[in-house]
PDB file of C-alpha atoms in Angstrom:
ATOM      1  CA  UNK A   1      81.536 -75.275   5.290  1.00 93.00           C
ATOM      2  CA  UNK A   2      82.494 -72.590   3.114  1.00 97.00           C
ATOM      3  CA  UNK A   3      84.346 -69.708   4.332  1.00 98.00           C
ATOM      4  CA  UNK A   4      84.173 -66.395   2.475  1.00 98.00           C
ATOM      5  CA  UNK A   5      87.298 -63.601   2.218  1.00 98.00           C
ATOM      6  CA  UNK A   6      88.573 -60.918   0.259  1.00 97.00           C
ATOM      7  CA  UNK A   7      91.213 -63.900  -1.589  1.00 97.00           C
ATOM      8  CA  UNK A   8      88.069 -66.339  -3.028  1.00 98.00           C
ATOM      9  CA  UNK A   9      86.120 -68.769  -0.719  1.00 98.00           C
ATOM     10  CA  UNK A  10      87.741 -71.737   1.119  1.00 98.00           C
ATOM     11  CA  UNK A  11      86.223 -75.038   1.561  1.00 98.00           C
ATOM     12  CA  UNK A  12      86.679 -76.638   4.719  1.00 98.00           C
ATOM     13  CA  UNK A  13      85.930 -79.278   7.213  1.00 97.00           C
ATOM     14  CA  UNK A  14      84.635 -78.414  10.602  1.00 97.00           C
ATOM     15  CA  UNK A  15      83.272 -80.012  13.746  1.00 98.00           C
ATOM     16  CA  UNK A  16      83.141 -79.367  17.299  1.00 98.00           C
ATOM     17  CA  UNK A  17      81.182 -76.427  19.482  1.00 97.00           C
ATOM     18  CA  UNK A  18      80.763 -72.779  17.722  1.00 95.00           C
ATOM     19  CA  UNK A  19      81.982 -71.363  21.283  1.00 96.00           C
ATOM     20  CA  UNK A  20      85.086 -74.592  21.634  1.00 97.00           C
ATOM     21  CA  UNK A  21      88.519 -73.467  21.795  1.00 97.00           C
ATOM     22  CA  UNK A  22      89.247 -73.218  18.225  1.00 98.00           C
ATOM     23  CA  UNK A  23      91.830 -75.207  16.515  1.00 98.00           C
ATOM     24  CA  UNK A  24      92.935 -74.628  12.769  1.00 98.00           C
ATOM     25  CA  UNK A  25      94.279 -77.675  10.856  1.00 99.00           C
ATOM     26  CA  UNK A  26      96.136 -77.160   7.683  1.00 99.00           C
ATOM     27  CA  UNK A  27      97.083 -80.059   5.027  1.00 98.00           C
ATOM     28  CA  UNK A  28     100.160 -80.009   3.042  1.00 98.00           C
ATOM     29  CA  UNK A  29     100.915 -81.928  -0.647  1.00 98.00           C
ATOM     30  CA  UNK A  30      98.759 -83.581  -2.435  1.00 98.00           C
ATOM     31  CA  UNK A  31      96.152 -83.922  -0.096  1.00 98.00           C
ATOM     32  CA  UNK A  32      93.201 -81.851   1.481  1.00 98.00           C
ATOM     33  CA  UNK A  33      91.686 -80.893   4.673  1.00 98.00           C
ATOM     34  CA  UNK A  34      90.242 -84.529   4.986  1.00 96.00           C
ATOM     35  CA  UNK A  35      93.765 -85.161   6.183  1.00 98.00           C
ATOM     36  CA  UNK A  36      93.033 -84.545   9.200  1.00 98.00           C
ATOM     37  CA  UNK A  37      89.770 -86.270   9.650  1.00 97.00           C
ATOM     38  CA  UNK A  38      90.719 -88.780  12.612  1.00 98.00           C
ATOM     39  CA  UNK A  39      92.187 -85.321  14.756  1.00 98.00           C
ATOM     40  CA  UNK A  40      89.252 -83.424  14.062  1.00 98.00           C
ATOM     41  CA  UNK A  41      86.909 -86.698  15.614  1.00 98.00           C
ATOM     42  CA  UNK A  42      89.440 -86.519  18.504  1.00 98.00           C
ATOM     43  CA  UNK A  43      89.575 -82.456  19.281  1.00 98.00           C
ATOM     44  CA  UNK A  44      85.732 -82.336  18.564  1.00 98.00           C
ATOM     45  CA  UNK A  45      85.066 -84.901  21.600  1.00 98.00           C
ATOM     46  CA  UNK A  46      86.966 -83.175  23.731  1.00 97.00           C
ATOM     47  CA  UNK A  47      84.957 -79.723  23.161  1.00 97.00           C
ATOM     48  CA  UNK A  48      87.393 -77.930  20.411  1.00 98.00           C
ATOM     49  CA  UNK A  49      86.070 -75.998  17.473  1.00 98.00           C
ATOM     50  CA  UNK A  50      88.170 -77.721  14.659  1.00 98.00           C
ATOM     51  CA  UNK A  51      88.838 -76.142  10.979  1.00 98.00           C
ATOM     52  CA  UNK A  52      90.545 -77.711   8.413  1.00 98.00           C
ATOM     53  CA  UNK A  53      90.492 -75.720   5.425  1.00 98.00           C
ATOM     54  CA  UNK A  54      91.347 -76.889   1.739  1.00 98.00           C
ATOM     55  CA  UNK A  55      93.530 -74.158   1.369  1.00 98.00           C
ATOM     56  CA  UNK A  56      95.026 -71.816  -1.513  1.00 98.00           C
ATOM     57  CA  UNK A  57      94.404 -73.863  -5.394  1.00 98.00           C
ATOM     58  CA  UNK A  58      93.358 -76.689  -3.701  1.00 98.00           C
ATOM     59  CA  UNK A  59      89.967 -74.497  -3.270  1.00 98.00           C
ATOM     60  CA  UNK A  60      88.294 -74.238  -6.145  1.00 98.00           C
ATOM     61  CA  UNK A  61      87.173 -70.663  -4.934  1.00 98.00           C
ATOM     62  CA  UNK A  62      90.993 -69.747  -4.565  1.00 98.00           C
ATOM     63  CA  UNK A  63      92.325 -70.717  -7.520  1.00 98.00           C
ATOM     64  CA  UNK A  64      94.609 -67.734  -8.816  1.00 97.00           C
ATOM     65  CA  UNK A  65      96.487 -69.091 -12.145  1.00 95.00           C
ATOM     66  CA  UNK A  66      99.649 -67.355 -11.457  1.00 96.00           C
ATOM     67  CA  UNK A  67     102.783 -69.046  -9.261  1.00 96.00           C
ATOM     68  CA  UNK A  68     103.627 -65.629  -7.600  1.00 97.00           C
ATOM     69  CA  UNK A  69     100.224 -65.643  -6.412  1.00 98.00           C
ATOM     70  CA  UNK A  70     100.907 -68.569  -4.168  1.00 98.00           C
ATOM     71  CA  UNK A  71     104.305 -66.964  -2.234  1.00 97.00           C
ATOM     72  CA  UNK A  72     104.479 -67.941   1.476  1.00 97.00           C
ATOM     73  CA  UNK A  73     103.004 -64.205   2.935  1.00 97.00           C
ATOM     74  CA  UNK A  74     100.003 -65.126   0.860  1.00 98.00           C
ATOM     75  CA  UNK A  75      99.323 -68.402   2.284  1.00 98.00           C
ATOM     76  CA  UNK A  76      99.933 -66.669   5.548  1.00 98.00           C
ATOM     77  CA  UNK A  77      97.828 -64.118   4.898  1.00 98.00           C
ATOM     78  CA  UNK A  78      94.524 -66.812   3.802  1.00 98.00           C
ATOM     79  CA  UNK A  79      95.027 -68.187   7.566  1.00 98.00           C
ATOM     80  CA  UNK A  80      94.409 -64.717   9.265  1.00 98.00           C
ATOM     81  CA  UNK A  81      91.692 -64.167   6.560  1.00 98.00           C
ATOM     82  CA  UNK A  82      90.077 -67.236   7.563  1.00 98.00           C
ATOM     83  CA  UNK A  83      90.663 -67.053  11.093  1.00 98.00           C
ATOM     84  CA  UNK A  84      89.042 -63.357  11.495  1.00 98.00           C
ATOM     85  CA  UNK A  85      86.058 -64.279   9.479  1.00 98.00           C
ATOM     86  CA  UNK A  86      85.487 -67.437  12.252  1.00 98.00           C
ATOM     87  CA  UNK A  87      85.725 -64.330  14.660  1.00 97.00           C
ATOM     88  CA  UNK A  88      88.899 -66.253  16.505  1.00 98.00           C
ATOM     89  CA  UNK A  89      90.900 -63.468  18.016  1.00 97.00           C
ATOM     90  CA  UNK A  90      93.353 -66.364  18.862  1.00 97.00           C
ATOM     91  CA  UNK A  91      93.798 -69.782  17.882  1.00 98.00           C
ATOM     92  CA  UNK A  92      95.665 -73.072  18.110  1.00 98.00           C
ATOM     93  CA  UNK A  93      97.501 -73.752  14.771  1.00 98.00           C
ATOM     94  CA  UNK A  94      98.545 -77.032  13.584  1.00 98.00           C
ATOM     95  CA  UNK A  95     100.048 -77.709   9.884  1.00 98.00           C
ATOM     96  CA  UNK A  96     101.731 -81.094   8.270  1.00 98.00           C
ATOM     97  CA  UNK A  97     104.235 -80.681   5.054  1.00 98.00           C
ATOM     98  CA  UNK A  98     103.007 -77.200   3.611  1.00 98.00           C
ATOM     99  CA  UNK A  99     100.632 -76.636   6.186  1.00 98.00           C
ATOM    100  CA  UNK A 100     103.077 -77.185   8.281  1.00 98.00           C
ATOM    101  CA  UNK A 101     105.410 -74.596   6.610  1.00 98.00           C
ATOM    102  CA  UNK A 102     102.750 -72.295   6.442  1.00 98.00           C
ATOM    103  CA  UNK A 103     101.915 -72.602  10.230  1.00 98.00           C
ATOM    104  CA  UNK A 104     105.584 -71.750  11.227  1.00 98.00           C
ATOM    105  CA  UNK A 105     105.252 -68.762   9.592  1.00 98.00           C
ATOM    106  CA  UNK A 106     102.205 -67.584  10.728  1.00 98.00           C
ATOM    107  CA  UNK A 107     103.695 -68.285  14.682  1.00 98.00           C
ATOM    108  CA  UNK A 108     106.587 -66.263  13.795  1.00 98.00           C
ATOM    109  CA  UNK A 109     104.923 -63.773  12.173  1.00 97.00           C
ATOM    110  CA  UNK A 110     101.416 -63.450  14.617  1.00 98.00           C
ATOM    111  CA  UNK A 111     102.945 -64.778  18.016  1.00 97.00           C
ATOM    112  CA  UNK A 112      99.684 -62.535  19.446  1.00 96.00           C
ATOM    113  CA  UNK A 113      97.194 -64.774  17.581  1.00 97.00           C
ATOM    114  CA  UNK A 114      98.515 -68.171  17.851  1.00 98.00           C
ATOM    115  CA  UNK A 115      98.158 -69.583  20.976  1.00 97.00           C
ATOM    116  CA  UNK A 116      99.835 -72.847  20.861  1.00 98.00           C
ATOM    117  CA  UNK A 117     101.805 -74.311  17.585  1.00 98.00           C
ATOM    118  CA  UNK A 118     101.709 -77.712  16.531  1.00 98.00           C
ATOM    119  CA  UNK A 119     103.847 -79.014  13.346  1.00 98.00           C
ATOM    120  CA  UNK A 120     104.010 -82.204  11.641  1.00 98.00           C
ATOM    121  CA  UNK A 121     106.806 -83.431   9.584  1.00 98.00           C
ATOM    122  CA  UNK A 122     107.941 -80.150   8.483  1.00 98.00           C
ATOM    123  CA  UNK A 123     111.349 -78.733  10.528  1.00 98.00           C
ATOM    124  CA  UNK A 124     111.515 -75.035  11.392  1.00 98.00           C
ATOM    125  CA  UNK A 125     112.193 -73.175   7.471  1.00 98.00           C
ATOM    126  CA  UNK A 126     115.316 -71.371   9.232  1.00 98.00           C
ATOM    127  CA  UNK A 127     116.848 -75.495  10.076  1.00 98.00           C
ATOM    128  CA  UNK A 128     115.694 -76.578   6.771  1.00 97.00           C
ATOM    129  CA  UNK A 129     117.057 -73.422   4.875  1.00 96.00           C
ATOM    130  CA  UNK A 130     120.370 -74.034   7.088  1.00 97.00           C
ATOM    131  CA  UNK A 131     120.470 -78.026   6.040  1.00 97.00           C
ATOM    132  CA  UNK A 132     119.449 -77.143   2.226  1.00 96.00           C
ATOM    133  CA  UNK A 133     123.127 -75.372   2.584  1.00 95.00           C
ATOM    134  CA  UNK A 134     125.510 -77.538   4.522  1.00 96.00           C
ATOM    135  CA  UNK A 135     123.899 -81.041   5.047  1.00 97.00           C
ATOM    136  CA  UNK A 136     124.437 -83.462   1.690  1.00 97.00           C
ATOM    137  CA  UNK A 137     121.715 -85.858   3.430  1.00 97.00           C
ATOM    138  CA  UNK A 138     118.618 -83.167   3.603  1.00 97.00           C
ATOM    139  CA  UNK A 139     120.306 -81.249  -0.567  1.00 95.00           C
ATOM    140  CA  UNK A 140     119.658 -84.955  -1.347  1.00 97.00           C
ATOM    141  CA  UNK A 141     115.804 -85.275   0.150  1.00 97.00           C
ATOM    142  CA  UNK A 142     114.455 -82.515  -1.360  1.00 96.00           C
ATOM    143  CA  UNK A 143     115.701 -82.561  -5.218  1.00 94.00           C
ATOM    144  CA  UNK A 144     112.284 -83.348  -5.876  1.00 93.00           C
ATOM    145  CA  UNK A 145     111.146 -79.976  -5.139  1.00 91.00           C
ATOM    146  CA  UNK A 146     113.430 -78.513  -8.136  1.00 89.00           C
ATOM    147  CA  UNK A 147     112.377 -81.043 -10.007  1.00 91.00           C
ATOM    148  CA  UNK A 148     108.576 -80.418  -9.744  1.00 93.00           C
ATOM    149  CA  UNK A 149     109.221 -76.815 -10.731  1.00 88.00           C
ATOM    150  CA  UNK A 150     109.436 -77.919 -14.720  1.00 82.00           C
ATOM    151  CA  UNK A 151     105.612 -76.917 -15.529  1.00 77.00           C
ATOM    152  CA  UNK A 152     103.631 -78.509 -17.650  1.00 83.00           C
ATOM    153  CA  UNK A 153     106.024 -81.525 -17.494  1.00 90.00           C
ATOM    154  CA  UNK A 154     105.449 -82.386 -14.092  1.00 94.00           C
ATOM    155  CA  UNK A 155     101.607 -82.209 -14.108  1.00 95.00           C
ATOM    156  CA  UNK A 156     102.089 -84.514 -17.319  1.00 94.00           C
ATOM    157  CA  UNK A 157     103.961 -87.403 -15.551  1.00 95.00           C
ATOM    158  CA  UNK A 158     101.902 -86.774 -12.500  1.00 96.00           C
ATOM    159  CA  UNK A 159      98.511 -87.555 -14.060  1.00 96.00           C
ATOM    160  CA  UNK A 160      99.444 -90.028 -16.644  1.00 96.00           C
ATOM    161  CA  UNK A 161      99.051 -93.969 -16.633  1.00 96.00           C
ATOM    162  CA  UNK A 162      95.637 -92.863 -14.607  1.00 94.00           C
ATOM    163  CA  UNK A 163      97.454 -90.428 -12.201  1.00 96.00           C
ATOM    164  CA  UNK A 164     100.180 -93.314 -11.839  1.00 96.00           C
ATOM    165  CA  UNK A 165     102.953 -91.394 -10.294  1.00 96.00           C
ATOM    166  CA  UNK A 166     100.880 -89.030  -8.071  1.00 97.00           C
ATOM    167  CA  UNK A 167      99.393 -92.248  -6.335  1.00 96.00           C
ATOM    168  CA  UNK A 168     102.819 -93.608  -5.720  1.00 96.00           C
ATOM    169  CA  UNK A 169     103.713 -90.774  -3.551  1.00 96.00           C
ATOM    170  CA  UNK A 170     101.181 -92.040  -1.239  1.00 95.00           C
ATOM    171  CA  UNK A 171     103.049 -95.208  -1.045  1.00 90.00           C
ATOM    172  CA  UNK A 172     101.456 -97.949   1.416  1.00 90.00           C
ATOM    173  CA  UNK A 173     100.780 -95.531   4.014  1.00 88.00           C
ATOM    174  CA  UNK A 174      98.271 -93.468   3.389  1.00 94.00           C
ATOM    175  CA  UNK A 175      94.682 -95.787   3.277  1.00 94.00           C
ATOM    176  CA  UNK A 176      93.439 -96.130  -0.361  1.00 95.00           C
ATOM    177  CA  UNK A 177      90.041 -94.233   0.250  1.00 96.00           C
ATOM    178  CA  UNK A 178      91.928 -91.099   1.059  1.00 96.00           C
ATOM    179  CA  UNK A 179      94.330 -91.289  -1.335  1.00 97.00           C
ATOM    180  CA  UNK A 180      91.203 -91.589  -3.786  1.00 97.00           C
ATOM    181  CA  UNK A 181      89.858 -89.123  -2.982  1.00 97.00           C
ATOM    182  CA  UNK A 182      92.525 -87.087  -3.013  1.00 98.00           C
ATOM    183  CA  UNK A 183      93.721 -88.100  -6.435  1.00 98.00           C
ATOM    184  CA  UNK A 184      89.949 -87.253  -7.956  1.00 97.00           C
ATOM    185  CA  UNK A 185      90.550 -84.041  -6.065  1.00 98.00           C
ATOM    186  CA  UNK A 186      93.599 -83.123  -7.898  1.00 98.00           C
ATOM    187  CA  UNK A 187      92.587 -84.322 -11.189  1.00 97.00           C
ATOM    188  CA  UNK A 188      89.899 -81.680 -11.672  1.00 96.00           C
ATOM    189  CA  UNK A 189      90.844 -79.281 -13.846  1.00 95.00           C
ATOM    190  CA  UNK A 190      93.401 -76.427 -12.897  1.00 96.00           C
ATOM    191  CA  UNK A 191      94.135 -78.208  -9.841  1.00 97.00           C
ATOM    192  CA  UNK A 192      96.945 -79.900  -9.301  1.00 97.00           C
ATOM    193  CA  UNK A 193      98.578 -77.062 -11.481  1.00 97.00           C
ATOM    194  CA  UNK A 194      97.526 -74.670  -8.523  1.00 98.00           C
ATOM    195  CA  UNK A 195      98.816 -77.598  -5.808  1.00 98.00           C
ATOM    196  CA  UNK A 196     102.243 -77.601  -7.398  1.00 97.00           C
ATOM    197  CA  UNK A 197     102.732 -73.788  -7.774  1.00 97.00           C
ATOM    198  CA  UNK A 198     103.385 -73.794  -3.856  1.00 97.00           C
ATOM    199  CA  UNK A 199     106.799 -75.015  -5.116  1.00 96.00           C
ATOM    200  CA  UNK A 200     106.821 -72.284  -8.147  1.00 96.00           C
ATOM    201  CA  UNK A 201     105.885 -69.468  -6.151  1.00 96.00           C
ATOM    202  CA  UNK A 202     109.749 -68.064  -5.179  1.00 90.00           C
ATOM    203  CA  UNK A 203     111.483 -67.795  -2.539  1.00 87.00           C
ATOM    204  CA  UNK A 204     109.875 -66.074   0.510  1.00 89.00           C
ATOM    205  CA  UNK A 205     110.347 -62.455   0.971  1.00 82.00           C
ATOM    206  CA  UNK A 206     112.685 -62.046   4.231  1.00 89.00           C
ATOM    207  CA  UNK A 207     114.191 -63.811   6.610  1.00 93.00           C
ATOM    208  CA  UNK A 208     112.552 -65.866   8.813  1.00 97.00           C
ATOM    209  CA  UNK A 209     112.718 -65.526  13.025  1.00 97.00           C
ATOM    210  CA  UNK A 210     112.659 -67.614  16.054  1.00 98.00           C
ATOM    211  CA  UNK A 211     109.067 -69.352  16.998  1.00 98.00           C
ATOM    212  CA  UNK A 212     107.569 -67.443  20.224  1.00 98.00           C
ATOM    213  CA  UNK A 213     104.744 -69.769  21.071  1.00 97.00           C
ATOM    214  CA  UNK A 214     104.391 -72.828  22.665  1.00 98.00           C
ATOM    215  CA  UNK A 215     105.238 -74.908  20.435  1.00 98.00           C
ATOM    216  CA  UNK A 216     105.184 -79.197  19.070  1.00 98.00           C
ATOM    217  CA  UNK A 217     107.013 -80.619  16.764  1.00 98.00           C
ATOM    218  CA  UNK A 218     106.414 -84.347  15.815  1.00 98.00           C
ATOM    219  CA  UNK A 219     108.924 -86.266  13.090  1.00 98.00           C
ATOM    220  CA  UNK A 220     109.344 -89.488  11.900  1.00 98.00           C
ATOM    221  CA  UNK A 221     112.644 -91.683  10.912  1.00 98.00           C
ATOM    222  CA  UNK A 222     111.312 -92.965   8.515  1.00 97.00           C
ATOM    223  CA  UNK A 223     110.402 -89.518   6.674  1.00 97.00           C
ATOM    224  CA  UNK A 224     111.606 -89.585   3.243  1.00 96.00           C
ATOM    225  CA  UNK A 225     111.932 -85.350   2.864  1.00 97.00           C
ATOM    226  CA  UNK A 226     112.513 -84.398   5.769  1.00 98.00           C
ATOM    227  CA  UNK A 227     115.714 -85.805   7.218  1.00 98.00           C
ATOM    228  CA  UNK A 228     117.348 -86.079  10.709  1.00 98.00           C
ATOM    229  CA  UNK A 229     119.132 -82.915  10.758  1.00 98.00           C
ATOM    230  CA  UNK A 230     117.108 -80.220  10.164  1.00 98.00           C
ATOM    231  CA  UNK A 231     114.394 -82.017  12.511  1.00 98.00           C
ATOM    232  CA  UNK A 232     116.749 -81.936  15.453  1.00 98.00           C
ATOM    233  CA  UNK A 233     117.944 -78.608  14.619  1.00 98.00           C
ATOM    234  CA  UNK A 234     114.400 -76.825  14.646  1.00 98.00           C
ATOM    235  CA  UNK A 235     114.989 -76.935  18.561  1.00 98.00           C
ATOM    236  CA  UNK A 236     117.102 -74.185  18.009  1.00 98.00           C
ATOM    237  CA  UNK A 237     114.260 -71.810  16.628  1.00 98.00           C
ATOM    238  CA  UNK A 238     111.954 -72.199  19.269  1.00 98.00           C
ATOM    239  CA  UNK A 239     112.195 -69.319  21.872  1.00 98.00           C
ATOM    240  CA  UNK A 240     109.105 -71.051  23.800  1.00 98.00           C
ATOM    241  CA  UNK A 241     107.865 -73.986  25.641  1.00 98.00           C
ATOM    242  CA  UNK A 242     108.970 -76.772  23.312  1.00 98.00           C
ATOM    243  CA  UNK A 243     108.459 -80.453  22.705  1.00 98.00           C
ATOM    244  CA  UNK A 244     110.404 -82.779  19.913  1.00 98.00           C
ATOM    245  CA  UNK A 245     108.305 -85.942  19.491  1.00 98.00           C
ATOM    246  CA  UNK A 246     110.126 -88.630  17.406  1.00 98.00           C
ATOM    247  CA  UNK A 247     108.096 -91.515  16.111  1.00 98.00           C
ATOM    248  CA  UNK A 248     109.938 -94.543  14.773  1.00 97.00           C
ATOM    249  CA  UNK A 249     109.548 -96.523  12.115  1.00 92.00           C
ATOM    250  CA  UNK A 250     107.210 -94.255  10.334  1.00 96.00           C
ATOM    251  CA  UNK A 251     107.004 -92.526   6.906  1.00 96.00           C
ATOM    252  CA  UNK A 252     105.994 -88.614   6.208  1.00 97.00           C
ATOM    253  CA  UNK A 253     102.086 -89.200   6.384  1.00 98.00           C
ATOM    254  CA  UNK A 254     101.791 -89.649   9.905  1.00 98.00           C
ATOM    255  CA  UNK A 255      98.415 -88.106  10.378  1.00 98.00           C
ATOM    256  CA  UNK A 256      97.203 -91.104   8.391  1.00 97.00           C
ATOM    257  CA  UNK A 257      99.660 -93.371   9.223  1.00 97.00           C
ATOM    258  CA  UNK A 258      99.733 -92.830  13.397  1.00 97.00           C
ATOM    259  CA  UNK A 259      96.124 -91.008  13.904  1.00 98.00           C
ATOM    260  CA  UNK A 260      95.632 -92.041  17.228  1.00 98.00           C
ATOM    261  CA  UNK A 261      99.225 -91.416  18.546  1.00 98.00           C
ATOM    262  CA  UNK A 262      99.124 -88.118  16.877  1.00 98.00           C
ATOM    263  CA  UNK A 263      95.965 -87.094  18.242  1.00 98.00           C
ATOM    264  CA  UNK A 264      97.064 -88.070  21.813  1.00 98.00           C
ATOM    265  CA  UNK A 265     100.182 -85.855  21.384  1.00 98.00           C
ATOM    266  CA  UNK A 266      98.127 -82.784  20.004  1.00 98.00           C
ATOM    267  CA  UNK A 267      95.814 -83.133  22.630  1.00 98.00           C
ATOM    268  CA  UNK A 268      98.664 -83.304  25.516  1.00 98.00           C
ATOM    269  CA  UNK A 269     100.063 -80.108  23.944  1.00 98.00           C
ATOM    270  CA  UNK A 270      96.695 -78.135  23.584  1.00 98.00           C
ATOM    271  CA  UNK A 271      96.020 -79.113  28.041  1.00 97.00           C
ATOM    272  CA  UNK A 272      99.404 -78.026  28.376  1.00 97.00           C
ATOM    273  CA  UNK A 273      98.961 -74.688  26.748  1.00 96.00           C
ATOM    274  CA  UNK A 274      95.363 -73.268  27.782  1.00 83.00           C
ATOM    275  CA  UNK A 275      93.338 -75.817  29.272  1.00 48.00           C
ATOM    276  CA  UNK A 276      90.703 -78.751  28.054  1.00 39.00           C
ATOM    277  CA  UNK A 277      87.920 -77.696  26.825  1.00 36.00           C
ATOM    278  CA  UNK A 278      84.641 -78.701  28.739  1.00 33.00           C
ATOM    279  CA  UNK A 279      82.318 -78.861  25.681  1.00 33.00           C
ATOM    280  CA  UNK A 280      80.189 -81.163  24.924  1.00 31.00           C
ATOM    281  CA  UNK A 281      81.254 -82.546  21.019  1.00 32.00           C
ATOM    282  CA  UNK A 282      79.172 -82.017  17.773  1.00 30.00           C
ATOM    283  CA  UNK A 283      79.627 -85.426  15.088  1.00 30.00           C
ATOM    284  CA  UNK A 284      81.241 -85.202  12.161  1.00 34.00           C
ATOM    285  CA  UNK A 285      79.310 -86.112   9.019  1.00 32.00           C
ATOM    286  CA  UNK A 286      80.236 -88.689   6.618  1.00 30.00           C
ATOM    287  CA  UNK A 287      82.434 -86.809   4.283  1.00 35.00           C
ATOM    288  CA  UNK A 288      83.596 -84.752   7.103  1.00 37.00           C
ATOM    289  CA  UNK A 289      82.167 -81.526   5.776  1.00 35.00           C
ATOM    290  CA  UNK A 290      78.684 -79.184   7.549  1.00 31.00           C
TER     291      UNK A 290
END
C-alpha cells in the first residue's frame, strides 16, 4: 500500500477490515514495517485494521537529504499525515526503538487522537533524558548514538565487509530472512544515510510532558540500549491507565524475538482500552504488502 501526503509517499504494510479498529505500527532502527509482520497476522484475525508504515528515509518517497529534516515534530507530524489520509479520526498507536520514540510523542502531543499507546523497548524520552543525566549504566548504553552521528564514517563501516557491521546489530535474534531483507533495504542508495539521520536530526524542540492515554510499555533485561532505570522510571510519565510488562531473558528485538507473547500482550491492552473487534480478518500476502 502506498499512502500519499503533503511530506512524499509512504510505503506500508496493511491487513485487516477497511472499517476494523485501526491500529498503526511503527518500526524503529534498521528495520522496516515488516517488523511487525507476526502482530499484524495477530490484530488482523481478530478484526483490526493494521498499518505499518516504512516511515521517514526509510521510504523511498520520503527521502529528504537533510538531517534537520528528520527532527522528532516531523516524524510526528508523518503519523497524523498518514493517519488523516486513512480517514482515522482516532487510532491505537504502537512503536518499538524509534517508532517507539516517535509514538510517545505523538500520545503526548495528540492525547485526542490516540486511543490506546503501546511501546516497545523504548522508555518514556522524559526517563531516558533524566537517566542520559544521572545514571552511569543508561550514559554507558547509548554512546553508540554519538558515535553514529560521524557521517559518512558511519555509513562506511556500516556497509563494508558486505554490510558486516550492520548485520551484527541484529545479533542471533532477529531470524536471518528479516534481517535480509532489511539489510538489502538499507543498502539501496541514500538509504541508510536517511535511517541514520534520525540520530543527526538535533535535539527535539521543547520539553516533553506526561503520557495521557492508556498506555503499555513492554521491556526486556536483556536489552542492550535501553537499561533498567529509565524502563522502570517511565512509570512516572504516565498520567493514565498503565501497564509495565518485563520479559526476561530477552534482547531489544522482541517483536521478532517474542512475537507471540508480544502479540498476546498488545491484544490484552487494545480489549482493555475499547473493545475487540468483531471483524471478520483479511490475509496477509506473502511479502506482507496489498
Amino acid at each position: 500500500m502506498s499512502i500519499s501526503t503533503a511530506a512524499g509517499v509512504f510505503d506500508a504494510v496493511t491487513a485487516g477490515p477497511p472499517d476494523g479498529r485501526p491500529v498503526l505500527l511503527l518500526h524503529g532502527f534498521p528495520q522496516t514495517g515488516l517488523v511487525w509482520r507476526r502482530q499484524i497476522a495477530a490484530l488482523a484475525a481478530e478484526g483490526h485494521r493494521v498499518v505499518a508504515p516504512d516511515q521517514r528515509g526509510y521510504s523511498p518517497g520520503v527521502r529528504p537529504e537533510r538531517a534537520e529534516d528528520y527532527r522528532i515534530g516531523l516524524l510526528v507530524a508523518d503519523v497524523l499525515a498518514i493517519t488523516e489520509e486513512l480517514g482515522w479520526p482516532t487510532f491505537d498507536l504502537v512503536g518499538h526503538d524509534w517508532g517507539g520514540a516517535v509514538a510517545w510523542w505523538t500520545a503526548v502531543g495528540h492525547p485526542g487522537r490516540v486511543r490506546s499507546l503501546t511501546v516497545v523497548s523504548t522508555p518514556h524520552p522524559g526517563a531516558l533524558a533524566e537517566a542520559l543525566r544521572s545514571d552511569d549504566d543508561q550514559h554507558a548504553r547509548s554512546q553508540y548514538m554519538r558515535d553514529w552521528r560521524e557521517t559518512p564514517a558511519t555509513e562506511q563501516r556500516m556497509l563494508a565487509d558486505d554490510a558486516k557491521l550492520l548485520r551484527s546489530l541484529y545479533g542471533e535474534k532477529v531470524p536471518r530472512a528479516s534481517a535480509d531483507a532489511y539489510v538489502r533495504h538499507l543498502t539501496r542508495p541514500g538509504a541508510l544515510t536517511a535511517a541514520l539521520n534520525w540520530y543527526r536530526s538535533g535535539r527535539p524542540d521543547g520539553e516533553i510532558d506526561v503520557v495521557k492515554v492508556p498506555t503499555l510499555y513492554v521491556w526486556s533485561t536483556g536489552d542492550t540500549a535501553f537499561g533498567p532505570g529509565p524502563a522502570r522510571e517511565t512509570g512516572r510519565w504516565v498520567d493514565a491507565p498503565y501497564r509495565f510488562e518485563i520479559l526476561p531473558d530477552l534482547g531489544h528485538w522482541i517483536p521478532e524475538e517474542a512475537p507471540e507473547t508480544l502479540s498476546r500482550l498488545l491484544l490484552d491492552h487494545l480489549r482493555a482500552h475499547g473493545g475487540r473487534n468483531q471483524h471478520a480478518p483479511l490475509t496477509v500476502d506473502d511479502d506482507g504488502r496489498h
